mmCIF file of N, CA and C in Angstrom:
data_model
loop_
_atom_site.group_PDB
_atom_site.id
_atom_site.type_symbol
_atom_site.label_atom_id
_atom_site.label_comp_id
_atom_site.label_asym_id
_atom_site.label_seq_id
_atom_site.Cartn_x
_atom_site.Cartn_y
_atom_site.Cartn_z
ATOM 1 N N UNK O 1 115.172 94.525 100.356
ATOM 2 C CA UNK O 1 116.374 94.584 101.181
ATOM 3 C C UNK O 1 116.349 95.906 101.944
ATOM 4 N N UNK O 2 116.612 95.582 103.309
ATOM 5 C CA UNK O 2 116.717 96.921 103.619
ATOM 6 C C UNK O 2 117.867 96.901 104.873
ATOM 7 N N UNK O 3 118.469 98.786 104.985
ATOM 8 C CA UNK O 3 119.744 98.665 104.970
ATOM 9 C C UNK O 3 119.440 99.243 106.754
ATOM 10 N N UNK O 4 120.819 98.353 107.265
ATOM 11 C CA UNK O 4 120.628 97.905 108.442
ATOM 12 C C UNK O 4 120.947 99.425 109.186
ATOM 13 N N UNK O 5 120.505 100.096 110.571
ATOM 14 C CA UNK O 5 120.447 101.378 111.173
ATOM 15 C C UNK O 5 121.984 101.351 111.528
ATOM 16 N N UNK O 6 122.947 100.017 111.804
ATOM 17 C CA UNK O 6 124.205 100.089 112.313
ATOM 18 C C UNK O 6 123.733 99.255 114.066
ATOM 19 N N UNK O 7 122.765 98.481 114.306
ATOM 20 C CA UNK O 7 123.057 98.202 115.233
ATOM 21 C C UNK O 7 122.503 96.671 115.749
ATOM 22 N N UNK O 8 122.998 96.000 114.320
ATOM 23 C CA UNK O 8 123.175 94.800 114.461
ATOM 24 C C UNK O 8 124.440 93.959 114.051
ATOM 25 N N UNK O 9 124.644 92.833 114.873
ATOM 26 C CA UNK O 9 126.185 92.485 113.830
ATOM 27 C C UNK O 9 125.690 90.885 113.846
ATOM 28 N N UNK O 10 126.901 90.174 113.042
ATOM 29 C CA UNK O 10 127.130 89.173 112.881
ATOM 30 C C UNK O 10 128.470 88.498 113.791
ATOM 31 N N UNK O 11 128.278 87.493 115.057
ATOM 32 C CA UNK O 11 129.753 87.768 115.985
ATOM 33 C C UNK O 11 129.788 86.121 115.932
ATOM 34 N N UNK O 12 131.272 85.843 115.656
ATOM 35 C CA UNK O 12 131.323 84.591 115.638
ATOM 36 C C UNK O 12 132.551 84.027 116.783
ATOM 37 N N UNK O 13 132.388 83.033 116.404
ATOM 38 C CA UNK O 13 133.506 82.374 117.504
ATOM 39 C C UNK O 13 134.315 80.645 116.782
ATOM 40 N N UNK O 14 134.713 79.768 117.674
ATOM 41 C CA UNK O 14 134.728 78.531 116.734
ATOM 42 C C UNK O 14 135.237 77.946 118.397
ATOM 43 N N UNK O 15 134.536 76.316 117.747
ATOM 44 C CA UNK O 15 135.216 75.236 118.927
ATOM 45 C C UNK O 15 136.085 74.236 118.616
ATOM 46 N N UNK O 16 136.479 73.522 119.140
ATOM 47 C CA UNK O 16 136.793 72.367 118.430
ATOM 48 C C UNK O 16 135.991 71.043 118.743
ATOM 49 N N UNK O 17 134.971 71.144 118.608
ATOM 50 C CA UNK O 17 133.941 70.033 119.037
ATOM 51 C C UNK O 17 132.344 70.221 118.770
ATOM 52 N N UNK O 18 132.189 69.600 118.284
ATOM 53 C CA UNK O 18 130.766 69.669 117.882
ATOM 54 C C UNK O 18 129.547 70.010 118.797
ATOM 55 N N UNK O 19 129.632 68.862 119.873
ATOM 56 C CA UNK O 19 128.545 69.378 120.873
ATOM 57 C C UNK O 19 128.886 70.291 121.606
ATOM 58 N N UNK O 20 129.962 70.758 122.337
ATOM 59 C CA UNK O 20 130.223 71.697 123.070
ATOM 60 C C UNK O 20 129.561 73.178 122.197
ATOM 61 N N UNK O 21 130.011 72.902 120.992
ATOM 62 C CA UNK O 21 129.818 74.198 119.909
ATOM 63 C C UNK O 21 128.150 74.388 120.047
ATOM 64 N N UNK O 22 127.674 72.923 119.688
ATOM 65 C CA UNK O 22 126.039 73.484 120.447
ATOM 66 C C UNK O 22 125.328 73.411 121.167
ATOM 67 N N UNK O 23 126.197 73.073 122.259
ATOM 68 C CA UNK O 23 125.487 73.329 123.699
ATOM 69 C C UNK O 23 126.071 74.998 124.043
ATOM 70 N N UNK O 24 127.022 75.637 123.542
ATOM 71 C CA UNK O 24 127.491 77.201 123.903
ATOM 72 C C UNK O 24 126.635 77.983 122.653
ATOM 73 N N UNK O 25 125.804 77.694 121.818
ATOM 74 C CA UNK O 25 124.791 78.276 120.639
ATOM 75 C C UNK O 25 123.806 78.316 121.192
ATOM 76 N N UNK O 26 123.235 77.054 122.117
ATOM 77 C CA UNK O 26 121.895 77.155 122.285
ATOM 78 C C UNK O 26 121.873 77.892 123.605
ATOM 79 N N UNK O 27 122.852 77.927 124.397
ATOM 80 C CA UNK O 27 123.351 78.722 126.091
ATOM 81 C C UNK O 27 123.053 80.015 125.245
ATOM 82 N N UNK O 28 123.738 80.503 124.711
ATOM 83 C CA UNK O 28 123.758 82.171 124.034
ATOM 84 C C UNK O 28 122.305 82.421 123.569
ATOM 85 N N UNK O 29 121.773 81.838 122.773
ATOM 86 C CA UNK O 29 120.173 81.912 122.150
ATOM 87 C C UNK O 29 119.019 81.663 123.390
ATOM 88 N N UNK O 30 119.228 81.069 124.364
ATOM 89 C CA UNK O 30 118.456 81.042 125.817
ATOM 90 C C UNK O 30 118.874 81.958 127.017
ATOM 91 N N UNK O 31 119.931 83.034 126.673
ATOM 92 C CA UNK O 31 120.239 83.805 127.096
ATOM 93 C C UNK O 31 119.756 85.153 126.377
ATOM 94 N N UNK O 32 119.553 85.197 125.432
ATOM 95 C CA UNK O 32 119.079 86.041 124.389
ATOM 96 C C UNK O 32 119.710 86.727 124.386
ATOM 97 N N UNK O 33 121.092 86.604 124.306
ATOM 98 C CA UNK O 33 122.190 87.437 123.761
ATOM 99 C C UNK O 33 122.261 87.361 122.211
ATOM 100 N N UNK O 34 121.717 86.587 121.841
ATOM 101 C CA UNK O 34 121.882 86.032 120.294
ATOM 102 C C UNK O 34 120.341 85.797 119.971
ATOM 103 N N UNK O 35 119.717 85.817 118.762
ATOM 104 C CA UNK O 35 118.651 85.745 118.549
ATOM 105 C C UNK O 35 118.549 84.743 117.385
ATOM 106 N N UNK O 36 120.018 83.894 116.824
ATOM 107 C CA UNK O 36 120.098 82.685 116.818
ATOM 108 C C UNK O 36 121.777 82.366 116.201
ATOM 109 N N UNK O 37 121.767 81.364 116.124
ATOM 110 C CA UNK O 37 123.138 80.582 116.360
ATOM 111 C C UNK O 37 123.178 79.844 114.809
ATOM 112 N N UNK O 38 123.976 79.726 114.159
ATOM 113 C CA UNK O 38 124.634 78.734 113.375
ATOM 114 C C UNK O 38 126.086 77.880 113.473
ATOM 115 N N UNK O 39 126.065 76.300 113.598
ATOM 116 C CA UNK O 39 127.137 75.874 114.037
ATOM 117 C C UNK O 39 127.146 75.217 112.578
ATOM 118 N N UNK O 40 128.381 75.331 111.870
ATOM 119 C CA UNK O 40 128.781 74.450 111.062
ATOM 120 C C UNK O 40 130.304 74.177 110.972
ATOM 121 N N UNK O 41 131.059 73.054 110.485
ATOM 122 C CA UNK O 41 132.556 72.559 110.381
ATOM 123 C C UNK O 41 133.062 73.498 109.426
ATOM 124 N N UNK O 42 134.644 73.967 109.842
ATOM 125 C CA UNK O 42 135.358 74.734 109.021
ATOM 126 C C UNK O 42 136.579 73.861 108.881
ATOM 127 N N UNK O 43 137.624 74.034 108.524
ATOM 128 C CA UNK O 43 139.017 73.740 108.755
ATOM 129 C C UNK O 43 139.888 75.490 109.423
ATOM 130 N N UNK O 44 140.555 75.047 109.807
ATOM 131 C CA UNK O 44 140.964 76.811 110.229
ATOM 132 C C UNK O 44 142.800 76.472 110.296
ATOM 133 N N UNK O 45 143.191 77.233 109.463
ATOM 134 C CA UNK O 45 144.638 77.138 109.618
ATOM 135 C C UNK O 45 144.650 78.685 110.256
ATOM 136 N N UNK O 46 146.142 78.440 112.021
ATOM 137 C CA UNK O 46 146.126 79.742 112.667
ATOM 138 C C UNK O 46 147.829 79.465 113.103
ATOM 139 N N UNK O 47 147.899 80.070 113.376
ATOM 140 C CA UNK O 47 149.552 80.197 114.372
ATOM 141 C C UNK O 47 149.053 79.895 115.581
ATOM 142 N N UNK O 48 149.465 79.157 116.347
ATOM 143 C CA UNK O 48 149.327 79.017 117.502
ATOM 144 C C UNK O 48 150.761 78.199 118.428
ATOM 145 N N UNK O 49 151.271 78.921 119.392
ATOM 146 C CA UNK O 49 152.181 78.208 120.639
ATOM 147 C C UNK O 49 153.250 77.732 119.172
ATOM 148 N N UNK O 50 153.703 78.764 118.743
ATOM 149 C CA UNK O 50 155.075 78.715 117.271
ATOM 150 C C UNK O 50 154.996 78.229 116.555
ATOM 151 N N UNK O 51 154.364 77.695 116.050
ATOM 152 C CA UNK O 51 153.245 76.795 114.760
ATOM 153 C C UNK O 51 152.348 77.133 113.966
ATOM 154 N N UNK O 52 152.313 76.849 113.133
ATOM 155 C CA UNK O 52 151.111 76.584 112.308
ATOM 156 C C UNK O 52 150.199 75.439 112.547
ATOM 157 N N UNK O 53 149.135 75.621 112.820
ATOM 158 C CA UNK O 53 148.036 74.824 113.062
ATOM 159 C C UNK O 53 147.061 74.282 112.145
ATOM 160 N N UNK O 54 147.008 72.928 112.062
ATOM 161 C CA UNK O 54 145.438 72.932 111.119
ATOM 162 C C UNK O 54 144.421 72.197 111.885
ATOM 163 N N UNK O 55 143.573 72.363 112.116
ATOM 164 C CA UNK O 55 142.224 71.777 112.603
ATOM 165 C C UNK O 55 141.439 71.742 112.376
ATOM 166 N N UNK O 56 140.255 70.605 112.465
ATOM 167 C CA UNK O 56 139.207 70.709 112.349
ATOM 168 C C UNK O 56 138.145 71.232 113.217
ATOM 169 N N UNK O 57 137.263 72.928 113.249
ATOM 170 C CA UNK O 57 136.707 73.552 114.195
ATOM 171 C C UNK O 57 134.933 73.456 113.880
ATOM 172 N N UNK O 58 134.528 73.222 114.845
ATOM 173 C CA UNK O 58 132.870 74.258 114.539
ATOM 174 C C UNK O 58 132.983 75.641 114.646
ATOM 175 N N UNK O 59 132.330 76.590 113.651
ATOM 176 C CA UNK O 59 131.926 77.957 113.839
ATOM 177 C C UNK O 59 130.564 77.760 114.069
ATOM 178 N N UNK O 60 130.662 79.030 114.702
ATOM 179 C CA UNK O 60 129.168 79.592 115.639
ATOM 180 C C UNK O 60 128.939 80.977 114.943
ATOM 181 N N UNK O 61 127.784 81.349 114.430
ATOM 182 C CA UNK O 61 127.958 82.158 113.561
ATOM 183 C C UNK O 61 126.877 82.817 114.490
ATOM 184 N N UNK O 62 127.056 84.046 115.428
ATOM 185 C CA UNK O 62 125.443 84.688 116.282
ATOM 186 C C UNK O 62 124.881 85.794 115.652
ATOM 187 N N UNK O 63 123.548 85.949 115.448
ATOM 188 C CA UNK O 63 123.306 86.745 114.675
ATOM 189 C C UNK O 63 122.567 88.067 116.232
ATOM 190 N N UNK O 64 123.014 89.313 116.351
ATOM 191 C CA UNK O 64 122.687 89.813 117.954
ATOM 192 C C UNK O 64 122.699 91.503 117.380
ATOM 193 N N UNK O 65 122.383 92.145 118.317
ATOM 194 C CA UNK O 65 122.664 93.781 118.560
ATOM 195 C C UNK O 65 123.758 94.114 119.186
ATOM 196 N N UNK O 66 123.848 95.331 118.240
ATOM 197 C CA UNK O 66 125.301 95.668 118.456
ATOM 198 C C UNK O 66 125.545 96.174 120.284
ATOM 199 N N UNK O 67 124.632 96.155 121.039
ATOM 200 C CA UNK O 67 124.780 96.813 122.839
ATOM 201 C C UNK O 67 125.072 95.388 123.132
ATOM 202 N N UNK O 68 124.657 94.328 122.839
ATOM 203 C CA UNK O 68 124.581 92.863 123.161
ATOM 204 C C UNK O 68 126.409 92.582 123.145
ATOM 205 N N UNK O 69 127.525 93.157 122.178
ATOM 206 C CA UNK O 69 128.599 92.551 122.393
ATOM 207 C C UNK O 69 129.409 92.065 122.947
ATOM 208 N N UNK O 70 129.326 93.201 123.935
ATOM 209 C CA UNK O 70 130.519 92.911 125.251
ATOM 210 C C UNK O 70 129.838 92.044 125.777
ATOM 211 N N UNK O 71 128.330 91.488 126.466
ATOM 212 C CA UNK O 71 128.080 90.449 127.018
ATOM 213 C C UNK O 71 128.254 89.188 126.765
ATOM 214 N N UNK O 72 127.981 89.366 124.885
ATOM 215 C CA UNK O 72 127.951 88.115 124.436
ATOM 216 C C UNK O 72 129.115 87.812 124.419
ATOM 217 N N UNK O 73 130.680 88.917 124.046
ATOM 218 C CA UNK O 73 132.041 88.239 124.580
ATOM 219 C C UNK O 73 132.294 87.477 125.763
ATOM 220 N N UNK O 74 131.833 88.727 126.622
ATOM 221 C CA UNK O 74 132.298 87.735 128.220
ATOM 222 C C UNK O 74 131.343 86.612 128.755
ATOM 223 N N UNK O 75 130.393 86.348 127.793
ATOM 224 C CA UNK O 75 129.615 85.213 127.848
ATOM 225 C C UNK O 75 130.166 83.633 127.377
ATOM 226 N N UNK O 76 130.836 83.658 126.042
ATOM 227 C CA UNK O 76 131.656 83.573 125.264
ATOM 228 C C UNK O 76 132.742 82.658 125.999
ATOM 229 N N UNK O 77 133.673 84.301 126.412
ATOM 230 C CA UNK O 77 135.259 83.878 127.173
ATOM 231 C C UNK O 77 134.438 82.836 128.259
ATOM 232 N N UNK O 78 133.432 82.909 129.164
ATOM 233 C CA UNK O 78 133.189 82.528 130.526
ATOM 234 C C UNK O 78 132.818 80.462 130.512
ATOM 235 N N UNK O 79 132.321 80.398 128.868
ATOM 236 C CA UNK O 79 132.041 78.955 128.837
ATOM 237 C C UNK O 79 132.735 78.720 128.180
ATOM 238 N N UNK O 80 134.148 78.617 127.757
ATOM 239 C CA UNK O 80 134.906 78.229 126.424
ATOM 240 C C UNK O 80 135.839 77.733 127.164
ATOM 241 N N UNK O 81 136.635 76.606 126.223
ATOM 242 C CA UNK O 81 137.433 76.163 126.815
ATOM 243 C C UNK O 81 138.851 76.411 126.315
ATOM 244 N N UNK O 82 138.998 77.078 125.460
ATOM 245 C CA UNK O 82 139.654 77.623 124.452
ATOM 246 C C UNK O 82 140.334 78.879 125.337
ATOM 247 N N UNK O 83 142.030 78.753 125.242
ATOM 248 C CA UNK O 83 142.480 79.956 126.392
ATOM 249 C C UNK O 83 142.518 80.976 125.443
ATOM 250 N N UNK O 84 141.999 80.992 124.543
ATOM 251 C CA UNK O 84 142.063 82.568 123.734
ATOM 252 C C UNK O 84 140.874 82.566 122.820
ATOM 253 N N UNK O 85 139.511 82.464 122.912
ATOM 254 C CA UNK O 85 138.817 81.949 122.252
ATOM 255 C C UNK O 85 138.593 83.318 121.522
ATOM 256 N N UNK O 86 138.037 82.895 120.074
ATOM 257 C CA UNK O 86 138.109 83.652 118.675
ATOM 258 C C UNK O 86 136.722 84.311 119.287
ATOM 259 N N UNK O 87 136.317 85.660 118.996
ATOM 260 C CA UNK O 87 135.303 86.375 119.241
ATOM 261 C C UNK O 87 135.379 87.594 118.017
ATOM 262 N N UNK O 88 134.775 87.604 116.773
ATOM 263 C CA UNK O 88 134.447 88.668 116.607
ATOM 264 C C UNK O 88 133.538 89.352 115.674
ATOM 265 N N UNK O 89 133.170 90.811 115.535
ATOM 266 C CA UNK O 89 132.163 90.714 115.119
ATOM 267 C C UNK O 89 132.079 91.789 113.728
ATOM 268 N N UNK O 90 130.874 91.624 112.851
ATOM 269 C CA UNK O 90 130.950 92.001 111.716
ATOM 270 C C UNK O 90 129.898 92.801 111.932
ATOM 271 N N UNK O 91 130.110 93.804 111.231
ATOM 272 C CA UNK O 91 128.464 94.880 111.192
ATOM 273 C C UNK O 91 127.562 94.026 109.993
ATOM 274 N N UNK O 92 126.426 94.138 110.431
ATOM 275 C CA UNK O 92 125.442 93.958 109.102
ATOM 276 C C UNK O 92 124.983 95.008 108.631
ATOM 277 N N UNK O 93 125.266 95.572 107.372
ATOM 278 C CA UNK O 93 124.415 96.515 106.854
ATOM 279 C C UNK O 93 123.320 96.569 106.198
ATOM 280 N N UNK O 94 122.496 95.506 105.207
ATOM 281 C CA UNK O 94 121.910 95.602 105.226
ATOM 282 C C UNK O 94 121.214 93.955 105.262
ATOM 283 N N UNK O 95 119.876 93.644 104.886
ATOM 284 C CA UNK O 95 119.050 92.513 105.070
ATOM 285 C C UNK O 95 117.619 92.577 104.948
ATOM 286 N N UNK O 96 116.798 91.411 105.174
ATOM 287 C CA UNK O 96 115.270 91.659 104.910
ATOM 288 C C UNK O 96 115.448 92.120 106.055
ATOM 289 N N UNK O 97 113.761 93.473 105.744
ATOM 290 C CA UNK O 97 113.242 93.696 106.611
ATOM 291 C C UNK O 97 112.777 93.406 107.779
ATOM 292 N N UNK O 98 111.809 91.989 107.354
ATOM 293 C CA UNK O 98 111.248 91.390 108.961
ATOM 294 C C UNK O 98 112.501 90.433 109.515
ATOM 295 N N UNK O 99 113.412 90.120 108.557
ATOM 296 C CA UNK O 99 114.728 89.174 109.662
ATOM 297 C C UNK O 99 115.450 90.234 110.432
ATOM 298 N N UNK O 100 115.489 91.563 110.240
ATOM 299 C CA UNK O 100 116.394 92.441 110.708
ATOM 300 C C UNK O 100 115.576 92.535 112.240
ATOM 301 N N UNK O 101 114.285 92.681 111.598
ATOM 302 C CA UNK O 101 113.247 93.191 112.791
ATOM 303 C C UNK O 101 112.970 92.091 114.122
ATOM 304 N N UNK O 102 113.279 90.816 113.810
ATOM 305 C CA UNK O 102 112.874 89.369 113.877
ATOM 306 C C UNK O 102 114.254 89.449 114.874
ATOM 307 N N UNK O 103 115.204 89.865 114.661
ATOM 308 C CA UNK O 103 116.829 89.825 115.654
ATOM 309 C C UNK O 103 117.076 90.792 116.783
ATOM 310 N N UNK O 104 116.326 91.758 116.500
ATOM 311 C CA UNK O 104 115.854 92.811 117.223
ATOM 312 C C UNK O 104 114.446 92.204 118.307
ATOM 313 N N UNK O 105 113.883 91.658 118.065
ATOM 314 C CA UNK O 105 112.927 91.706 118.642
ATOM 315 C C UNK O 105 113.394 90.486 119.685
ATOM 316 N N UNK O 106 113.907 89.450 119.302
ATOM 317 C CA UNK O 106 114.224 88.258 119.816
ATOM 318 C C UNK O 106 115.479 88.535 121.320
ATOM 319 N N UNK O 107 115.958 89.512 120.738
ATOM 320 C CA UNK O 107 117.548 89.869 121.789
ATOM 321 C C UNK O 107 117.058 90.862 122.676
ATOM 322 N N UNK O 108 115.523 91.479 122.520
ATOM 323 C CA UNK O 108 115.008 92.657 123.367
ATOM 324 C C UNK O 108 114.535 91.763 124.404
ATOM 325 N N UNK O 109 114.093 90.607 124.363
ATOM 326 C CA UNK O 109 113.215 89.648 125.641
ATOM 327 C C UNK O 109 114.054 89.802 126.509
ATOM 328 N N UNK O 110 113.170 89.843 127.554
ATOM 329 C CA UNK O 110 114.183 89.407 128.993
ATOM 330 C C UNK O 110 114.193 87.981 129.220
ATOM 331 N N UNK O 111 115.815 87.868 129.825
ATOM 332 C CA UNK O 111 116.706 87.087 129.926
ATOM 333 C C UNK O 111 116.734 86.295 130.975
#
């Protein structure tokens, strides 16, 4: 295991639809803002418009560098259909070596 320099995160988001969720995973990962994508079903209870909400969402789980954020937000806000879409992100501290190196290397390609 080894412990991450501080400049990678974990940034997620959620849809309410399956394909949209991975057609905006695989847009982000061919953009190489993300160096890869996980979409799986959550339930998400939120407040929303004076309510309580329950739904059924996809999360997008991006695994990216931490300079990558702000793009991958306004990348994010720019294909979503969602007027407040969920964006945010977690530091990774630590992980294997070559996956750390492997996320880094993948988000350095040009775009």
């Amino acid at each position: 295991m080894a412990t991450n320099s501080g400049d990678l995160l974990l940034m997620t988001t959620t849809h309410d639809d399956e394909a949209k969720a991975r057609t905006l995973a695989a847009d982000v990962v061919r953009a190489r803002l993300a160096a890869c994508a996980q979409v799986y079903r959550v339930q998400s209870v939120y407040w929303w418009e004076g309510a309580v909400q329950d739904a059924a969402e996809w999360r997008i789980d991006f695994k990216t560098r931490t300079e990558l954020a702000d793009a991958l937000t306004d990348f994010v806000d720019g294909h979503h259909d969602y007027e407040t879409p969920e964006v945010i992100a977690v530091p990774v501290v630590a992980g294997s070596a070559a996956y750390l190196e492997w996320v880094r290397a993948e988000t350095a390609r040009k775009r």
